[in-house]
CSV table of C-alpha atoms in Angstrom, one decimal:
chain,number,residue,atom,x,y,z
A,51,MET,CA,151.9,147.4,31.0
A,52,VAL,CA,148.0,146.7,29.7
A,53,ALA,CA,147.6,143.6,28.2
A,54,PRO,CA,148.3,144.2,24.3
A,55,VAL,CA,145.6,144.7,21.8
A,56,PRO,CA,145.3,141.7,19.4
A,57,ASN,CA,147.0,142.5,16.1
A,58,LEU,CA,147.5,146.2,16.8
A,59,HIS,CA,150.6,147.9,15.6
A,60,ILE,CA,151.6,151.6,16.4
A,61,LEU,CA,153.3,153.7,13.5
A,62,ILE,CA,154.9,156.9,14.9
A,63,LEU,CA,155.5,159.2,11.8
A,64,ALA,CA,158.6,161.1,13.0
A,65,ALA,CA,160.3,161.5,9.6
A,66,GLY,CA,159.0,165.6,8.9
A,67,ALA,CA,161.3,168.2,8.2
A,68,SER,CA,160.6,170.6,11.1
A,69,THR,CA,161.1,173.4,8.1
A,70,ARG,CA,158.9,175.9,10.5
A,71,MET,CA,161.0,175.8,13.5
A,72,LEU,CA,164.2,178.0,12.4
A,73,GLY,CA,166.7,175.3,12.9
A,74,ARG,CA,165.2,173.4,15.8
A,75,ASP,CA,164.2,170.0,15.5
A,76,LYS,CA,160.2,169.8,17.2
A,77,LEU,CA,160.7,166.4,18.1
A,78,LEU,CA,163.6,167.1,20.5
A,79,GLU,CA,162.2,169.7,22.5
A,80,LEU,CA,161.9,168.5,26.3
A,81,VAL,CA,158.8,167.8,27.3
A,82,ASP,CA,158.5,166.6,30.9
A,83,GLY,CA,162.2,166.0,31.1
A,84,THR,CA,162.5,164.0,28.0
A,85,THR,CA,162.4,164.8,24.2
A,86,LEU,CA,159.2,164.6,22.8
A,87,LEU,CA,160.0,161.5,20.7
A,88,ARG,CA,161.3,159.6,23.3
A,89,LYS,CA,158.0,160.6,25.2
A,90,THR,CA,155.7,159.7,22.4
A,91,ALA,CA,157.3,156.2,21.6
A,92,THR,CA,157.3,155.5,25.3
A,93,ALA,CA,153.7,156.2,25.4
A,94,ALA,CA,153.2,153.7,22.6
A,95,LEU,CA,154.9,151.0,24.5
A,96,ALA,CA,153.4,151.3,27.2
A,97,THR,CA,150.2,149.5,25.1
A,98,GLY,CA,152.0,146.5,24.6
A,99,CYS,CA,151.4,146.7,21.1
A,100,PRO,CA,154.7,146.3,18.3
A,101,VAL,CA,155.7,150.2,18.1
A,102,TRP,CA,157.5,151.4,14.6
A,103,VAL,CA,159.0,154.7,13.6
A,104,THR,CA,159.7,156.2,10.5
A,105,LEU,CA,162.6,158.5,10.4
A,106,PRO,CA,164.8,160.4,7.8
A,107,PRO,CA,168.3,159.3,6.8
A,108,ASP,CA,169.7,162.7,7.6
A,109,ARG,CA,168.6,163.0,11.4
A,110,PRO,CA,170.5,161.1,13.4
A,111,ASP,CA,169.8,162.7,16.7
A,112,ARG,CA,165.9,161.4,16.4
A,113,SER,CA,167.6,157.9,16.3
A,114,ALA,CA,169.8,158.5,19.1
A,115,ALA,CA,166.9,159.9,21.3
A,116,LEU,CA,165.1,156.3,20.5
A,117,ALA,CA,168.3,154.5,22.6
A,118,GLY,CA,167.6,151.6,24.3
A,119,LEU,CA,163.6,151.5,23.6
A,120,PRO,CA,162.3,148.3,21.9
A,121,VAL,CA,161.3,150.3,18.7
A,122,ARG,CA,161.3,149.0,15.5
A,123,LEU,CA,162.9,151.6,13.4
A,124,ILE,CA,162.2,152.5,9.4
A,125,MET,CA,163.8,154.7,7.7
A,126,VAL,CA,162.0,156.6,4.7
A,127,SER,CA,164.4,157.6,2.2
A,128,ASP,CA,161.8,159.8,0.2
A,129,ALA,CA,161.0,161.8,3.3
A,130,GLN,CA,161.2,165.0,1.9
A,131,THR,CA,158.2,164.4,-0.9
A,132,GLY,CA,156.0,164.1,2.2
A,133,LEU,CA,153.9,162.2,5.1
A,134,SER,CA,152.5,160.0,2.7
A,135,ALA,CA,156.1,158.6,2.1
A,136,SER,CA,156.3,158.0,6.0
A,137,ILE,CA,152.7,156.1,5.7
A,138,ARG,CA,153.9,153.9,2.9
A,139,ALA,CA,157.5,152.5,4.5
A,140,GLY,CA,155.4,151.7,7.7
A,141,LEU,CA,152.8,149.8,5.8
A,142,ALA,CA,155.5,147.6,3.7
A,143,VAL,CA,156.8,146.8,6.8
A,144,ILE,CA,153.7,145.9,9.2
A,145,PRO,CA,152.1,142.6,8.6
A,146,PRO,CA,149.1,143.1,6.3
A,147,ASP,CA,146.7,141.9,8.0
A,148,ALA,CA,147.2,144.2,11.2
A,149,ALA,CA,145.2,147.5,12.2
A,150,VAL,CA,147.4,150.3,12.2
A,151,LEU,CA,147.3,153.1,14.9
A,152,MET,CA,148.8,156.0,13.1
A,153,LEU,CA,150.4,158.2,15.3
A,154,LEU,CA,151.7,161.8,14.8
A,155,ALA,CA,155.2,162.3,16.5
A,156,ASP,CA,154.6,166.0,17.0
A,157,LEU,CA,151.4,165.9,19.8
A,158,PRO,CA,153.0,166.7,23.0
A,159,GLU,CA,150.0,166.5,25.0
A,160,ILE,CA,149.3,162.6,24.0
A,161,ASP,CA,150.1,160.3,26.7
A,162,ALA,CA,149.8,156.6,27.6
A,163,ALA,CA,146.3,156.5,29.3
A,164,ASP,CA,145.2,157.8,25.7
A,165,LEU,CA,146.7,155.5,23.8
A,166,ALA,CA,145.5,152.6,25.7
A,167,THR,CA,141.8,154.5,25.1
A,168,MET,CA,142.2,154.1,21.5
A,169,ALA,CA,143.6,150.6,21.8
A,170,ALA,CA,140.5,149.3,23.9
A,171,ALA,CA,138.3,151.5,21.2
A,172,GLN,CA,139.8,149.0,18.3
A,173,ARG,CA,139.5,145.7,20.5
A,174,ALA,CA,135.7,146.9,20.9
A,175,HIS,CA,135.2,148.3,17.1
A,176,PRO,CA,138.0,146.4,14.8
A,177,GLY,CA,136.5,147.0,11.6
A,178,ASP,CA,136.0,150.8,12.3
A,179,ILE,CA,138.0,153.5,11.5
A,180,LEU,CA,138.8,154.9,15.3
A,181,ARG,CA,139.6,159.0,15.3
A,182,ALA,CA,140.8,160.5,18.5
A,183,THR,CA,139.0,163.9,19.1
A,184,SER,CA,139.6,166.9,21.5
A,185,ALA,CA,137.3,167.0,24.5
A,186,LEU,CA,135.1,169.0,22.5
A,187,GLY,CA,134.5,166.8,19.2
A,188,GLN,CA,137.5,168.7,17.3
A,189,PRO,CA,139.0,166.0,14.9
A,190,GLY,CA,142.6,164.6,16.1
A,191,HIS,CA,145.0,162.3,16.4
A,192,PRO,CA,145.9,159.3,16.4
A,193,VAL,CA,143.9,157.4,14.3
A,194,VAL,CA,143.3,153.9,14.1
A,195,PHE,CA,142.8,152.1,10.6
A,196,PRO,CA,141.7,148.6,10.2
A,197,PRO,CA,143.2,146.1,7.9
A,198,TRP,CA,140.3,146.9,5.3
A,199,SER,CA,142.1,150.1,4.8
A,200,ARG,CA,145.2,149.5,4.1
A,201,ALA,CA,145.3,149.1,0.4
A,202,ASP,CA,143.9,152.8,0.4
A,203,LEU,CA,146.3,153.9,2.7
A,204,ALA,CA,149.1,152.4,0.5
A,205,ASN,CA,148.3,154.2,-2.3
A,206,LEU,CA,148.7,158.0,-0.7
A,207,ALA,CA,151.3,160.5,-2.4
A,208,GLY,CA,152.1,164.1,-1.5
A,209,ASP,CA,151.9,165.9,2.3
A,210,GLU,CA,148.3,165.5,3.2
A,211,GLY,CA,148.5,162.1,5.3
A,212,ALA,CA,145.0,160.2,5.2
A,213,ARG,CA,143.1,163.1,4.8
A,214,ALA,CA,141.5,162.2,1.6
A,215,LEU,CA,140.9,158.8,2.9
A,216,LEU,CA,139.6,160.3,5.8
A,217,HIS,CA,137.4,162.3,4.0
A,218,SER,CA,136.2,159.3,1.5
A,219,HIS,CA,135.4,157.1,4.4
A,220,ARG,CA,133.7,159.3,7.0
A,221,ALA,CA,130.7,157.0,7.0
A,222,THR,CA,133.0,154.1,8.9
A,223,ILE,CA,134.6,156.4,11.5
A,224,ARG,CA,134.0,156.2,14.9
A,225,THR,CA,135.4,159.2,16.7
A,226,ILE,CA,136.8,158.7,20.7
A,227,ALA,CA,137.0,161.9,22.6
A,228,LEU,CA,140.5,162.3,24.6
A,229,PRO,CA,140.9,164.4,27.4
A,230,GLY,CA,141.1,168.3,27.1
A,231,ALA,CA,143.0,169.0,23.6
A,232,HIS,CA,145.5,165.9,23.8
A,233,ALA,CA,144.3,165.0,20.1
A,234,THR,CA,145.0,168.3,18.3
A,235,THR,CA,147.8,170.0,20.0
A,236,ASP,CA,150.0,170.2,17.6
A,237,LEU,CA,153.1,172.6,18.1
A,238,ASP,CA,155.0,173.7,14.7
A,239,THR,CA,156.8,177.0,15.6
A,240,PRO,CA,158.8,178.1,18.2
A,241,GLN,CA,156.4,180.5,19.3
A,242,ASP,CA,154.0,177.5,19.5
A,243,TRP,CA,156.1,175.8,21.9
A,244,ALA,CA,157.0,178.8,23.8
A,245,GLU,CA,153.0,179.9,24.2
A,246,TRP,CA,152.4,176.1,25.0
A,247,ARG,CA,154.9,176.3,27.7
A,248,ALA,CA,154.2,179.5,29.4
A,249,ARG,CA,149.8,178.0,29.3
A,250,THR,CA,151.1,174.6,30.8
A,251,GLY,CA,154.2,174.9,32.8
A,252,ARG,CA,155.2,172.2,30.9
C-alpha cells in the first residue's frame, strides 16, 4: 500500500441500475476471479485513501460483494433519478475540504496502479481538475475534483454526472494518460462483456 494522499477521498459510484444487462448486474460480473465491484473497491483501497461506495437500496448483492472491506457505504434512496443523485449523496458525507476522486464502478480495466497515478497527480496539482484519458488521449474516468469545485458538483441534476461541469471548467482540466484503454473501457451490455472477454481472455 502506498502512502495516502492528504485530503483525497475516493467515491465509487455504484448505484446504477444496469438496465442494459438483460437482468444481470454488471457490477457482479467476475473479473480476474472476483466481482467487478469488489475488484474496483480493492484497487481504491490500495491507494490508502478513504473509500466511499454509493449503492442503491434494492441491490443487497452489491453490499454483500463488499463484505469485509473497509469501505464506507452510502445508500442512495433516489438512485433511480440518475448519476447526480449518487454524486450528491457522496458529497454530503465526504469532508467539504477534501478533493474527491470519482470512479465509475463499471470500468473493468482500472487497477490499483491507475488509481495510484491519479492520486500522485492530485498531490502534484491539487488545484486542478484531473481527468484520466486512454493512452491515445480519449477522455475517460476517473476524474479528480478539487475542493473548489464541490459547490458546482452539489448542484448537479439528472443522469449526466459531471459532464456539464467538466465542459464549463475545461480550461482548468489537466489530463492524465492511463495505459491502453483502461480509462475508457465501459461495458454496459452482455455483448460488450462477451466481446471484451474474448479480446482480453479475462
